[in-house]
Structures are given as structure tokens and as C-alpha cells.
Short mmCIF file of C-alpha atoms in Angstrom, two decimals:
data_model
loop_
_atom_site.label_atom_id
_atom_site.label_comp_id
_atom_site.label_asym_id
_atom_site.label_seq_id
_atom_site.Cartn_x
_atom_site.Cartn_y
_atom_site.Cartn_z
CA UNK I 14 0.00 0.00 0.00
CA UNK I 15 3.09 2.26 0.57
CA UNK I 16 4.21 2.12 -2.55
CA UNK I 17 0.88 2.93 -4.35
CA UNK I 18 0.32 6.29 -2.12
CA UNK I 19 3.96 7.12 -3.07
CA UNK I 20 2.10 8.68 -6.46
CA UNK I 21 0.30 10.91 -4.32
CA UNK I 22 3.03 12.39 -2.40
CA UNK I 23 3.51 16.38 -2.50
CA UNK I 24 7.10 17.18 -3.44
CA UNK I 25 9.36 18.78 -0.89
CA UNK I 26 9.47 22.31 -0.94
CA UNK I 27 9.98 25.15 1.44
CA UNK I 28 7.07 27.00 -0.60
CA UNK I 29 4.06 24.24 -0.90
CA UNK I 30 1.64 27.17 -1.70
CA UNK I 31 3.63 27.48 -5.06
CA UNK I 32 5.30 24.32 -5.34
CA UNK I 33 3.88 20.97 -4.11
CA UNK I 34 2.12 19.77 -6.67
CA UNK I 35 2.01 19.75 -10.79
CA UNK I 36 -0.89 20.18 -11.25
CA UNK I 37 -4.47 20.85 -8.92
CA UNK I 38 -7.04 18.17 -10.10
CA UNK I 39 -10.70 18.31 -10.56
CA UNK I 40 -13.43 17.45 -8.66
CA UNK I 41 -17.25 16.68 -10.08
CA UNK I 42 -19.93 15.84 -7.35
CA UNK I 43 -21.01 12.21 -6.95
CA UNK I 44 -19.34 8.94 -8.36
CA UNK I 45 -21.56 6.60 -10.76
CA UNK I 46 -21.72 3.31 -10.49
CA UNK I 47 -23.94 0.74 -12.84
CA UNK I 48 -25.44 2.06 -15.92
CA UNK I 49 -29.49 1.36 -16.56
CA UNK I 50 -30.00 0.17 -19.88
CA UNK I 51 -31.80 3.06 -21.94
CA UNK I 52 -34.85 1.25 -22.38
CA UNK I 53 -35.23 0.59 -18.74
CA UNK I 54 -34.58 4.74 -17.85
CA UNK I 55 -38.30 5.23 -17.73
CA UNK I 56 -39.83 2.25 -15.50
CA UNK I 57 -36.83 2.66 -13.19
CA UNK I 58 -37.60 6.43 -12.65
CA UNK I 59 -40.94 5.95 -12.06
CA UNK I 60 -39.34 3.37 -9.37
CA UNK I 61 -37.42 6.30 -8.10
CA UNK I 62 -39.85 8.68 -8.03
CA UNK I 63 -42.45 6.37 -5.48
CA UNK I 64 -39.61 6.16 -2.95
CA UNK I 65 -39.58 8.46 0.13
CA UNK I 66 -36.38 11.08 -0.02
CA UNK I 67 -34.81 11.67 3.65
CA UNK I 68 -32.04 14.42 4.34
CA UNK I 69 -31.38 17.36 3.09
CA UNK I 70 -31.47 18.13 -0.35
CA UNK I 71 -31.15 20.84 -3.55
CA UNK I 72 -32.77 21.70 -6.76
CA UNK I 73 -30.74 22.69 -9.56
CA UNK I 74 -32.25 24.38 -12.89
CA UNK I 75 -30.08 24.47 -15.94
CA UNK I 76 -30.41 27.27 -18.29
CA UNK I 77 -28.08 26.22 -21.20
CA UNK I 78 -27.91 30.13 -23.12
CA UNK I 79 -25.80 32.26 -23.64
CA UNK I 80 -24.87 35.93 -25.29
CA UNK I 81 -21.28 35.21 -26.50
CA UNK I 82 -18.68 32.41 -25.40
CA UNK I 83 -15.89 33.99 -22.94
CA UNK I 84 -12.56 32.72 -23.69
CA UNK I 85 -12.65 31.30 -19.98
CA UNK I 86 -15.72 28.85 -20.61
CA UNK I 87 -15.39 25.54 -20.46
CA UNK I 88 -19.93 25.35 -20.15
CA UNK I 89 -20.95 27.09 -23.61
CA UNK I 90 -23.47 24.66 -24.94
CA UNK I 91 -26.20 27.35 -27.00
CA UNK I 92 -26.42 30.75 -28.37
CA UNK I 93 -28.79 33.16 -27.00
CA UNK I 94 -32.14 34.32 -28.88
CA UNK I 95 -34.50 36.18 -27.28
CA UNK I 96 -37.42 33.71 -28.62
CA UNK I 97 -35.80 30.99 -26.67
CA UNK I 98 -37.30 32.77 -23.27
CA UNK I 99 -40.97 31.65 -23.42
CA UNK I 100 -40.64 27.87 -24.49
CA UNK I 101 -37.89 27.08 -22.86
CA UNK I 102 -39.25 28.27 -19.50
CA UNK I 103 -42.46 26.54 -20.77
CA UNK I 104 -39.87 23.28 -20.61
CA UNK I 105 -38.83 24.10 -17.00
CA UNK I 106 -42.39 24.46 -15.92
CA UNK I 107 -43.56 20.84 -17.87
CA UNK I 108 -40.81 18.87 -16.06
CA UNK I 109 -41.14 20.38 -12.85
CA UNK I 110 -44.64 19.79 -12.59
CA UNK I 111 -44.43 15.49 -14.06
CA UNK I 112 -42.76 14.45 -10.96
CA UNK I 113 -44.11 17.29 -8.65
CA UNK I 114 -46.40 15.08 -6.60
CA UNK I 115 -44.29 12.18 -6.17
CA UNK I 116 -42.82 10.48 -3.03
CA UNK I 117 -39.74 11.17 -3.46
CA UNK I 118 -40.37 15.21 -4.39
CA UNK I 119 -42.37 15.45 -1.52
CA UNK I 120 -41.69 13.32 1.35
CA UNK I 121 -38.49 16.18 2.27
CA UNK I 122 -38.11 19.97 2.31
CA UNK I 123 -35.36 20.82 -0.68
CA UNK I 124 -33.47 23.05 1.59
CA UNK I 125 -31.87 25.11 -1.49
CA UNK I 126 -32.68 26.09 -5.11
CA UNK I 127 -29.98 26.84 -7.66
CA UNK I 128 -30.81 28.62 -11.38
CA UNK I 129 -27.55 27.69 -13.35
CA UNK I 130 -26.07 27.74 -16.59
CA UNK I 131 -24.65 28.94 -19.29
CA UNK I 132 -26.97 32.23 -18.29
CA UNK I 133 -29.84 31.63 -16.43
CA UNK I 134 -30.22 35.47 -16.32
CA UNK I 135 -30.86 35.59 -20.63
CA UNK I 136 -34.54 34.75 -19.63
CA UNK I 137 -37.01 37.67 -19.80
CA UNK I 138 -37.95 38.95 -16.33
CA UNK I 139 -41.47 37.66 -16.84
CA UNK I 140 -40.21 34.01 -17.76
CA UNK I 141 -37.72 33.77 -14.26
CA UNK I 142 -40.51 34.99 -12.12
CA UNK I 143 -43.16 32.07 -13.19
CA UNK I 144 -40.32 29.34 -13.23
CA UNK I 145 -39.63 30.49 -9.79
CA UNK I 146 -43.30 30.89 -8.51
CA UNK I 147 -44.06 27.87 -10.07
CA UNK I 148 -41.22 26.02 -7.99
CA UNK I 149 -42.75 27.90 -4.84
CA UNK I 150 -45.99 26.63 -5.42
CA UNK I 151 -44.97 23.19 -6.25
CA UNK I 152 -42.37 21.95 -4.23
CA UNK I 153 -41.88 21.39 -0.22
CA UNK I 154 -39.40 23.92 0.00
CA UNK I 155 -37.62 24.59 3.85
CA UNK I 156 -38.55 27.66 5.29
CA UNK I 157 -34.77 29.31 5.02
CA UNK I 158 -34.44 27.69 1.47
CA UNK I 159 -31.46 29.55 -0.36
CA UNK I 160 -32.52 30.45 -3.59
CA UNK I 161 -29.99 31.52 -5.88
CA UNK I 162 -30.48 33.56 -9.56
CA UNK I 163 -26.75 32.43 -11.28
CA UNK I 164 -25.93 35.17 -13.66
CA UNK I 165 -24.01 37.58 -15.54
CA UNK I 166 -24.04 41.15 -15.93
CA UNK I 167 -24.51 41.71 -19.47
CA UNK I 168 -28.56 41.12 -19.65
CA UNK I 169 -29.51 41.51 -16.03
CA UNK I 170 -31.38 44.58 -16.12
CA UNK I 171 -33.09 46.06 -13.45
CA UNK I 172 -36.71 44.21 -14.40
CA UNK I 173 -35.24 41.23 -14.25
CA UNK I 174 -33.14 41.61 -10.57
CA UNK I 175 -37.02 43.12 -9.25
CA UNK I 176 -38.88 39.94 -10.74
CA UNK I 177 -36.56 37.26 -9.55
CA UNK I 178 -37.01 38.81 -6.15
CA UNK I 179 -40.64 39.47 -6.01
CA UNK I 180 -40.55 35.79 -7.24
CA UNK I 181 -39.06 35.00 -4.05
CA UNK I 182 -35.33 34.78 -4.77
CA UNK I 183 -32.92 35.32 -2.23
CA UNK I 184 -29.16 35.22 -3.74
CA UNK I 185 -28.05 36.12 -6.39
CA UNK I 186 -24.54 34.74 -7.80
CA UNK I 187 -22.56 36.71 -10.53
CA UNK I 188 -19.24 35.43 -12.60
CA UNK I 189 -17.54 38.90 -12.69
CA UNK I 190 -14.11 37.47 -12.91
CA UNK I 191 -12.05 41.08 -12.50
CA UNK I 192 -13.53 44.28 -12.27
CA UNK I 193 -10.78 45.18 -14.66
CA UNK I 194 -12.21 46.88 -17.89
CA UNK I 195 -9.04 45.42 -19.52
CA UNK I 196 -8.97 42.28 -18.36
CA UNK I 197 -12.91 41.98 -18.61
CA UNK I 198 -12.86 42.60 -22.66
CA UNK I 199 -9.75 40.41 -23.57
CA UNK I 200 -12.42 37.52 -22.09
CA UNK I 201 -15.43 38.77 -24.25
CA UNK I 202 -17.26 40.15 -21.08
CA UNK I 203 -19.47 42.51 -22.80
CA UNK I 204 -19.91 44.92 -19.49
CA UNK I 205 -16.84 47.52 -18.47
CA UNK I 206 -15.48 47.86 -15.23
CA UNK I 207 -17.30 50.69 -13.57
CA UNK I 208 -20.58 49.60 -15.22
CA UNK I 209 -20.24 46.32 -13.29
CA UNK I 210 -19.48 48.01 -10.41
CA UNK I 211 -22.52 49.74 -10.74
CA UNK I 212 -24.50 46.92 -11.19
CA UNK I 213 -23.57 45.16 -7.77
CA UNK I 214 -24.11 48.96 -6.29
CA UNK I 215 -28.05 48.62 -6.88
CA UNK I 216 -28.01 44.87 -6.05
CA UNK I 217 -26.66 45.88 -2.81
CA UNK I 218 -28.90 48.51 -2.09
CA UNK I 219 -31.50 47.17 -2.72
CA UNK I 220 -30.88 45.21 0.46
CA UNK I 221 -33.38 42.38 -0.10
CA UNK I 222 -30.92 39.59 -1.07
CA UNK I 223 -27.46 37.97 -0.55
CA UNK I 224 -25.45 38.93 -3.04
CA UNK I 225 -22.14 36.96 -4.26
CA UNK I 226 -19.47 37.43 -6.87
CA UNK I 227 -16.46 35.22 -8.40
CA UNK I 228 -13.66 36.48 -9.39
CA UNK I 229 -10.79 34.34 -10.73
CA UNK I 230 -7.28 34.62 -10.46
CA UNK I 231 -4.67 34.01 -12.69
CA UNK I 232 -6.55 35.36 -16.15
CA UNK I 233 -3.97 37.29 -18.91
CA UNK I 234 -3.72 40.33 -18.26
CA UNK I 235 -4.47 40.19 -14.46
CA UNK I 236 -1.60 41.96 -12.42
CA UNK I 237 -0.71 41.13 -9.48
CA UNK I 238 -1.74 45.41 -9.05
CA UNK I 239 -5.07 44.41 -10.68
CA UNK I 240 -6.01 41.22 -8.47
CA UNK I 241 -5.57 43.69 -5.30
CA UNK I 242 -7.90 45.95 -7.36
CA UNK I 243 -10.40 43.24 -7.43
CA UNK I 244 -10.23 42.03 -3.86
CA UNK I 245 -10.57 45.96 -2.65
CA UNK I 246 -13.34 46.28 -4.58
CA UNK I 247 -15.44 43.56 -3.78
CA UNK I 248 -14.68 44.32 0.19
CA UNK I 249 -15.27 47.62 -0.49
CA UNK I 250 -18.08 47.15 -2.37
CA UNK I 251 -19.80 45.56 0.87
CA UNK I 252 -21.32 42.35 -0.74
CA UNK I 253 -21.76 39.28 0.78
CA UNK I 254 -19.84 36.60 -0.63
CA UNK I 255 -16.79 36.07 -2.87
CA UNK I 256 -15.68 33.32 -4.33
CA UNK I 257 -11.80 33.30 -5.51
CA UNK I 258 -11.41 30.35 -8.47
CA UNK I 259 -8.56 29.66 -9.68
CA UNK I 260 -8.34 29.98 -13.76
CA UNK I 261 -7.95 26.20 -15.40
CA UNK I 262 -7.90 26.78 -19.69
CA UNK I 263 -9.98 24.00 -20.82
CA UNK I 264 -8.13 22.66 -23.66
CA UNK I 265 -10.20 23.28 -27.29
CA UNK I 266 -11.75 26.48 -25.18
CA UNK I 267 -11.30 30.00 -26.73
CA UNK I 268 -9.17 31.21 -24.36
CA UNK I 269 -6.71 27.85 -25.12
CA UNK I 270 -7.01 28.32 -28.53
CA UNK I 271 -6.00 32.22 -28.41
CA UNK I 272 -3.20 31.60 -26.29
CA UNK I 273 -2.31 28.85 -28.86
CA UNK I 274 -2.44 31.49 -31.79
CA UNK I 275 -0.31 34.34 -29.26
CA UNK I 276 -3.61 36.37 -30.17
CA UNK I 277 -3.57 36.41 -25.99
CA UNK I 278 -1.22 36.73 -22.90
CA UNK I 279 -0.65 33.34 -21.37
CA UNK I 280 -2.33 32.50 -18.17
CA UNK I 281 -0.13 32.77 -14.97
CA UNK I 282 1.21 29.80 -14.51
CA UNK I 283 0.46 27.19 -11.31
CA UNK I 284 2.87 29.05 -8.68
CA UNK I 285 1.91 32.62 -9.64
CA UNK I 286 -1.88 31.36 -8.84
CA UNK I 287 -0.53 30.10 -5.81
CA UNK I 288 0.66 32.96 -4.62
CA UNK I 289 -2.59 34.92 -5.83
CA UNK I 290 -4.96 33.07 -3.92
CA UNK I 291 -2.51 33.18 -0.59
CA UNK I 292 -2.63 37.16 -0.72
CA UNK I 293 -6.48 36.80 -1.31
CA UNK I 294 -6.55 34.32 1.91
CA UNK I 295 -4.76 36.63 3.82
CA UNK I 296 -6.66 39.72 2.46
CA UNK I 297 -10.06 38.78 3.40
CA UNK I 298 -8.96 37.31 6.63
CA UNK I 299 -7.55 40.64 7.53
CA UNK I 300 -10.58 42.61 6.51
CA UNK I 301 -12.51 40.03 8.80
CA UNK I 302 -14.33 37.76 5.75
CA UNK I 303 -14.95 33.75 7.42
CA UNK I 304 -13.75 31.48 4.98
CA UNK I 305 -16.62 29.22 4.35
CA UNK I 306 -15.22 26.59 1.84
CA UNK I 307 -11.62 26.33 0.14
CA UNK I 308 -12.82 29.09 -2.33
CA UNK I 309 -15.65 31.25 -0.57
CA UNK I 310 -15.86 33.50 2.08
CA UNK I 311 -18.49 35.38 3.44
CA UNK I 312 -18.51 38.59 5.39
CA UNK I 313 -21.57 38.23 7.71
CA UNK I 314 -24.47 35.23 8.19
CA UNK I 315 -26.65 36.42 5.18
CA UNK I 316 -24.41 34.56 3.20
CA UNK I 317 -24.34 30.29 3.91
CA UNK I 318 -23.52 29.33 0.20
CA UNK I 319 -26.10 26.55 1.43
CA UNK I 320 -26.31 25.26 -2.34
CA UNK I 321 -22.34 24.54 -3.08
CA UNK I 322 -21.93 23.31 0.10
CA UNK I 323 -24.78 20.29 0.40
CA UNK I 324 -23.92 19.57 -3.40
CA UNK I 325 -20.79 18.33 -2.64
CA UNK I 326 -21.31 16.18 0.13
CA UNK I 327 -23.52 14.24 -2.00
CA UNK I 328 -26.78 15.52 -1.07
CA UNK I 329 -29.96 14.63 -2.87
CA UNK I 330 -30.31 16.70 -6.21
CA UNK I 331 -33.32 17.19 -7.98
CA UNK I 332 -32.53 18.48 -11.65
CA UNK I 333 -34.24 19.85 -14.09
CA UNK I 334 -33.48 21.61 -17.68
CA UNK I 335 -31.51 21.05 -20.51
CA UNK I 336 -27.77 19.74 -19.59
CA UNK I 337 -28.66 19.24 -16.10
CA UNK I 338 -27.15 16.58 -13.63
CA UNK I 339 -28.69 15.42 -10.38
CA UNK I 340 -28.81 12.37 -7.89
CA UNK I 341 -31.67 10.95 -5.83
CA UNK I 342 -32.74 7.79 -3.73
CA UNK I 343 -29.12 5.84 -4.63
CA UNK I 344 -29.44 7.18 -8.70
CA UNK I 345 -27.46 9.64 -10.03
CA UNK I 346 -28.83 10.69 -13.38
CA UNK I 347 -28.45 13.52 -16.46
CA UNK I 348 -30.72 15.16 -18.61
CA UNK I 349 -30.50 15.85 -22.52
CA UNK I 350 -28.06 18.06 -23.51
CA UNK I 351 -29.43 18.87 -26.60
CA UNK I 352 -32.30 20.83 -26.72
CA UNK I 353 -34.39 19.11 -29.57
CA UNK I 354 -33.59 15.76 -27.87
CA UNK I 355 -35.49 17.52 -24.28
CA UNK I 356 -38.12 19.00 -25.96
CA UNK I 357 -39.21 15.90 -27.55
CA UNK I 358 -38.87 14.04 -24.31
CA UNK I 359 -41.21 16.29 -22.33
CA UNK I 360 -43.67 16.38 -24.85
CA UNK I 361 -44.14 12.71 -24.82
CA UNK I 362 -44.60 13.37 -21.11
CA UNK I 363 -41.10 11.38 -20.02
CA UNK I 364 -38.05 12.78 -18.00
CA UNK I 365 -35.68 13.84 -20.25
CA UNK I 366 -33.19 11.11 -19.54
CA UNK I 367 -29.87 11.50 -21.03
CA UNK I 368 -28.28 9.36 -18.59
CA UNK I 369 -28.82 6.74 -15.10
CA UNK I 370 -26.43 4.99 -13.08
CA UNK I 371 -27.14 3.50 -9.70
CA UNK I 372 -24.83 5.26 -7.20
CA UNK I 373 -21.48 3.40 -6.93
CA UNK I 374 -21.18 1.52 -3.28
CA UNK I 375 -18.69 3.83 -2.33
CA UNK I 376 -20.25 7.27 -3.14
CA UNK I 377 -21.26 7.41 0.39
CA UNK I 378 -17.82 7.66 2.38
CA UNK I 379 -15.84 9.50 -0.84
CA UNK I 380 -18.85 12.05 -0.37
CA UNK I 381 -17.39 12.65 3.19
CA UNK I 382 -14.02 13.15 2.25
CA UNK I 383 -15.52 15.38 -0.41
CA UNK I 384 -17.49 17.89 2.23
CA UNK I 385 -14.39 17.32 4.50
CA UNK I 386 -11.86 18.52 2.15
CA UNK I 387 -14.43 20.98 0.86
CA UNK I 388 -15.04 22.88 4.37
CA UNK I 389 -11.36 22.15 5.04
CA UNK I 390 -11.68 20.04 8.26
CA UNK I 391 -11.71 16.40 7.68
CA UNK I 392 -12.62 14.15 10.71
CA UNK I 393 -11.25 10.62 9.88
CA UNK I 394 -12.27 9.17 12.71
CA UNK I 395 -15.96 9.93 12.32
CA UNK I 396 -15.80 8.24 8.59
CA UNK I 397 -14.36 4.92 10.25
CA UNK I 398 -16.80 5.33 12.88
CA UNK I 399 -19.94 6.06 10.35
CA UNK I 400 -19.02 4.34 7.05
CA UNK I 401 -18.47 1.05 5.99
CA UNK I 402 -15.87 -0.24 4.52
CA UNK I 403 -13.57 2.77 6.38
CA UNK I 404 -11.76 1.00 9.40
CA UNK I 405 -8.65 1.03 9.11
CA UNK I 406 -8.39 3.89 6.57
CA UNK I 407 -6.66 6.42 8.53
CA UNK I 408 -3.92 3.87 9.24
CA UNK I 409 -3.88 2.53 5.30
CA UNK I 410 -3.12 5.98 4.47
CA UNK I 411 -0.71 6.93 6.92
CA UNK I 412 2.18 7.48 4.54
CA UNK I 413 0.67 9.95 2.79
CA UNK I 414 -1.05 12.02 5.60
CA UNK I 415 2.60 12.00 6.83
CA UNK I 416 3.89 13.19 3.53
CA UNK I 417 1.01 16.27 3.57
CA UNK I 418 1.99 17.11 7.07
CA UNK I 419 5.65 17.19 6.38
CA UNK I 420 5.25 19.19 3.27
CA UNK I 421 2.75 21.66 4.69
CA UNK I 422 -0.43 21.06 3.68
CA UNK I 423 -2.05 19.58 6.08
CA UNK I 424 -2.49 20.06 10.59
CA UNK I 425 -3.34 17.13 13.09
CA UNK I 426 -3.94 13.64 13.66
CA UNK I 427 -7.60 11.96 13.40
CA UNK I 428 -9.04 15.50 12.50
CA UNK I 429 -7.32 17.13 9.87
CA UNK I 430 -7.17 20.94 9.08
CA UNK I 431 -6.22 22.45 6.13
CA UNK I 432 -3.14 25.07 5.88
CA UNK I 433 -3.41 27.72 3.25
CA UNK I 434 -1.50 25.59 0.79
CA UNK I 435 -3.58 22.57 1.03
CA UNK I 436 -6.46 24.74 0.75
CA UNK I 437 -4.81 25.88 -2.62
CA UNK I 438 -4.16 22.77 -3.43
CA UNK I 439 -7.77 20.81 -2.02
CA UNK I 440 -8.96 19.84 -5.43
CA UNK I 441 -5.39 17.37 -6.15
CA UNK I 442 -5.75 16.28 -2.45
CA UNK I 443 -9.02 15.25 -2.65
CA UNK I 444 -8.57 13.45 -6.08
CA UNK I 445 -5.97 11.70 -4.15
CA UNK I 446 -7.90 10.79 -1.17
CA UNK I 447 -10.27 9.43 -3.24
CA UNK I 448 -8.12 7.09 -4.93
CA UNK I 449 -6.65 5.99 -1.91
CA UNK I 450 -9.54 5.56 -0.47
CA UNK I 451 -10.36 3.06 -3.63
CA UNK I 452 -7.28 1.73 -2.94
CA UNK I 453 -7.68 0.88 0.71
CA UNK I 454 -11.60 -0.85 -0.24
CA UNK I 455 -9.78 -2.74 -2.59
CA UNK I 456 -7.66 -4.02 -0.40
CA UNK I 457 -10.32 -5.82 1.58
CA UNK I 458 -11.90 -7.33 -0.92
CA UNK I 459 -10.24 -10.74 -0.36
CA UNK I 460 -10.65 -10.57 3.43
CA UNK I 461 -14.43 -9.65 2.80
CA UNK I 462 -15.18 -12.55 0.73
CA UNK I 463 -13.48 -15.08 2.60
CA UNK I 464 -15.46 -13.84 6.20
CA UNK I 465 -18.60 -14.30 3.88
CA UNK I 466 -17.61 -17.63 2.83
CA UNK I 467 -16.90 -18.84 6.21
CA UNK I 468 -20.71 -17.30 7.28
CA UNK I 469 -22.15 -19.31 4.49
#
């Protein structure tokens, strides 16, 4: 077992913020296991849908639009028309309301709501409200439910802010990447810098929502001058939540492409980001932000990024819309990307199944390394204690917790903390984890069927 963690060792380094790994990983929510045949997808969601959900739980809403594709985006799927509005949210409101009075949409409050994309904002003000009133009036949402509005700038007009919240929105979540004008344009954002600054000005005071921003760190162009620009603005700006992403150029994107041509500036490379997000970490801790998650922080309690959290510790998601992904009752599941493919679907009055896999036996206890890694405290002696399969793990894995420690990424024994390089780094140690983790269940494979053999 030594030897197979010995791939997931940091290297040695006095600087692990800039140094310790090669690259950072990825991490998607959930883990699938068995696929359903396609011509089974129907009768087994029906199945689904007459079992009782427990725990709590999300919505997510896809809106798969957009104005232009920024050289950052790795999610453009459809261009925007404005005659798209009506039908699609017509589509929204047909699949919400097919499985609206079943068990398992019913038997548990959804405890947040999430409107993402591509844009979710391109939809007329009049089309938002309904999809959102409709969910209202539908659904058993939780009495604090967080109900976000994902969107950007460039179409959000004052109508449509006022209808999502007289809809009953509560947060609202915009990609404004750098306030710099500069930096904004050479990514095809279509909004300048003091516009956008304006716009979270009237979301602010309007004081009826939480209001969040991203920004990402290590786009051409960016400055170390300019990131400092950003952070003092958004802090300055008084929202409620930031998030700081690091930049990854999806290869075949725009932006991957026009660095390819040397029509753009490189991005900064791993250690500059590094030492970005370390000055933002120590930025917002001195202006008094609580970090909430390895990339969020939130200045007071109006902001719980309740959504991003529950989603990855493998909560129960109930998805809807073009593109969409969700999990439910041991299923994890995806919805038709293409739009034809989804309209024809709901008008034959069937979920729009792109995709079903019954959750791999394992999602459970990689979920909790997931949320540990995710809020940055990671209690390995409650997963040995709560999951199966996990005794022993904290000893399997010894090696390479030793390895973390030593190189400075990691604090304590049975519950471990991370520093602000492992929380740089979370996404690579969490892909790691994971595989160890797989590594570890293997491992006990022979010693399981053998004490099953001796039962029999």
C-alpha cells in the first residue's frame, strides 16, 4: 500500500503554496456506479420517483444560453435568442410539474434552489418569475431555502433583478471574474469595469438579497496590481460573498485556442496562482471575511452558500433543464443536452433522460471526504466510525497524511485541518484521497469474501 500512495506524495518544498504539486485536479460531485440500460430509464424512474427522499437536499435548474462564449468557458453549450425565453421556460415548468407530486419530491423539504447555466439570467424577467413561482408553489421547500439567480451582468437589467425577487429569490450569484475593464474585454465580457461596479451597487442597495461574486485569479492580463484591485473592490463594495477560483484553460476552449495562436497573454502559470490566492486568503482574513469553503468566504451570516456546500457532500439533487445533472434515492442521473432531444422528451410526457447509473457503493464515504476537504476540516475518525468499509483507513493511508503534514499542507492527527496551501491545493488532495480511499476498499476485498464464505 506504501508504494501505491507514493504517487500521491507532495514534493518537498519550502514553498508548498507554489510548489507541491504539478498540477491541482478536478473534482465533479457524486461517483456513478452501474449504468441502466436506456430502455429501462423510464420504469426505473418511475421506481425512483415512489420512494420516500430523507435528508437534506437541492434543486438545480439548468439554463443552457448564452450571449457570447468567454474565452474562460469551459460550459458554452447554445447561443442566445430572445425567442428561446418563453418555451424554454415553458420546458422548466412541464418537467417540474411530471414528478411534482411524487414520493420522493415530496416526502423532504429541498433546503436550497440553484438557477444555473450557461446564463440563467438571458430569460425575460417575466419568464424567471413564473419558473420560480411555479417552484414555490410546487415543491416542499424549507422555510430558510437559499434560492440563488446564477448570472451575468450583461442582460440583467433592473426588471429582471425586481422579478426574480418578487418571485421569491434570495441570492443572487454573478461570474464577474475582474472588475478590470481590460482584463474583462480580452475575455469577451461585454460589461466595463465601472458599469459592473454599478451593477452590484443597486443589487446591494436594494438590500433584499445575498449577493455573491467570483472572481478568478490568474486570467492574462491580471496583475498582481489588478487582483488587489479586485479584492478591494469587492470588500469595499460591501457584498456578501466572494468566491476566488482559480483559472484552469480548458483545452479546445477559446481562451486555449487564443493563447495557442499568441492572439492572448498566457495565463499565470500554477505558482503565480498560488501565490494569488494566498494574498487573497490573507486579504479577506484581515478585513474580517470567514472562509466558508476552500474558495468562498463570506462577510456576515446572510451569506451560507447553502447550495455549493450540500452539493458536494452528495446531497440529494433534484434536476431539471436542458444539460442538467442530479442524484436521488441511490441514482445519479443527467438530462439531454441537446435541446431538440429535451423538448421531444417532455412532450411525450417522459423525464428527459440523457443518462442513469445506480450510485457506486462507495459514493457514500468518498462524499465525506468530499465535504471534509471541501469545508477544510476532515474528521477521519468519524468516517471509520460512520461508514463502511472505512476501518482502518486512517492507518492505510498513513504514509501519505505523513507526507502532507511534512510538506505543509495539512495540521493534526484523526481530524485534519487544512493550511493555506492545502487549501490551494484541495482539489489534487481530494482526487488523491479518493483514490486511496479506492485503494484501501480494494484491499479488503479478499478478506471480505473469505469472512462471507466462512458465514455461508
Amino acid at each position: 500500500m506504501k508504494a501505491a500512495l507514493e504517487q500521491f506524495f507532495a514534493q518537498e518544498t519550502d514553498d508548498p503554496l507554489r510548489y507541491a504539486f504539478q498540477r491541482r485536479g478536478a473534482h465533479m460531485p457524486g461517483s456513478a456506479g452501474e449504468a441502466v440500460l436506456e430502455e429501462e430509464h423510464q420504469l426505473v424512474w418511475q421506481e425512483i420517483q415512489q420512494s420516500k427522499r430523507s435528508g437534506m437536499a437541492v434543486m438545480y435548474l439548468h439554463v443552457p444560453f448564452c450571449a457570447n462564449h468567454c474565452l474562460f468557458c469551459g460550459f458554452y453549450r447554445n447561443k442566445w435568442h430572445e425567442e428561446h425565453s418563453a418555451p424554454y421556460a415553458d420546458a422548466l415548468i412541464k418537467e417540474l410539474e411530471l414528478e411534482a407530486s411524487s414520493k420522493a419530491s415530496q416526502s423532504s423539504p429541498i433546503n436550497a434552489v440553484y438557477f444555473g447555466g450557461g446564463t440563467p439570467t438571458a430569460l425575460h424577467a417575466k419568464d424567471l418569475a413564473r419558473v420560480i413561482r411555479r417552484i414555490r408553489e410546487l415543491y416542499p421547500l424549507s422555510a430558510d431555502c437559499e434560492i440563488t439567480v446564477e448570472g451575468r451582468i450583461f442582460h440583467f437589467d433592473d426588471d429582471k433583478i425586481d422579478a426574480c425577487l418578487d418571485a421569491g429569490a434570495n441570492r443572487f450569484s454573478t461570474g464577474v471574474q475582474s472588475f478590470n475593464t481590460k482584463v474583462r474585454k480580452r475575455q469577451g465580457r461585454k460589461v466595463n469595469g465601472s458599469e459592473a461596479i454599478r451593477f452590484f451597487e443597486g443589487l446591494r442597495d436594494r438590500n433584499r438579497a445575498a449577493i455573491v461574486c467570483d472572481l478568478i485569479l490568474g486570467l492574462p492580463y491580471q496583475t498582481e496590481e489588478v487582483w488587489r484591485d479586485d479584492l478591494r473592490t469587492v470588500v469595499d463594495l460591501g457584498l456578501d460573498g466572494v468566491d476566488l477560483y482559480t483559472l484552469a484553460v480548458f483545452p479546445g476552449s477559446p481562451l486555449s485556442k487564443a493563447i495557442d495562436k499568441g492572439a492572448c497573454d498566457p495565463a499565470a502559470p500554477l505558482p503565480q496562482q498560488g501565490a494569488m490566492y494566498g494574498e487573497g486568503l490573507e486579504y479577506m482574513h484581515r478585513q474580517g471575511w470567514k472562509q466558508i469553503s476552500s474558495s468562498h468566504w463570506g462577510r456576515q451570516t446572510r451569506e451560507r452558500n447553502l447550495y455549493n456546500t450540500l452539493i458536494k457532500s452528495g446531497a440529494d439533487c433534484l434536476a431539471f433543464g436542458s444539460g442538467a445533472g442530479g442524484n436521488i434515492n441511490g441514482y445519479s442521473y443527467g438530462i439531454h443536452g441537446g435541446i431538440v432531444d429535451y423538448m421531444r422528451c417532455l412532450e411525450e410526457g417522459e423525464k428527459p433522460l440523457s443518462r442513469l447509473h445506480r450510485t457506486d457503493p462507495l459514493s457514500s464515504p468518498l462524499n465525506f471526504l468530499a465535504a471534509g476537504i471541501e469545508e477544510m476540516r476532515l474528521d477521519l475518525g468519524r468516517l471509520e466510525r460512520t461508514e463502511p468499509g472505512a476501518g482502518g483507513f486512517r492507518n492505510s493511508i498513513d504514509p501519505l497524511l505523513s507526507n502532507w503534514q511534512r510538506t505543509g499542507l495539512i495540521a493534526g492527527e484523526e481530524i485534519i485541518s487544512l493550511t493555506t496551501a492545502g487549501r490551494f491545493w484541495h482539489q489534487i488532495l481530494l482526487t488523491y484521497l479518493k483514490a486511496a480511499f479506492k485503494l484501501h476498499s480494494a484491499s479488503l476485498q479478499p478478506e471480505t469474501k473469505t469472512y462471507q464464505e466462512e458465514a455461508a
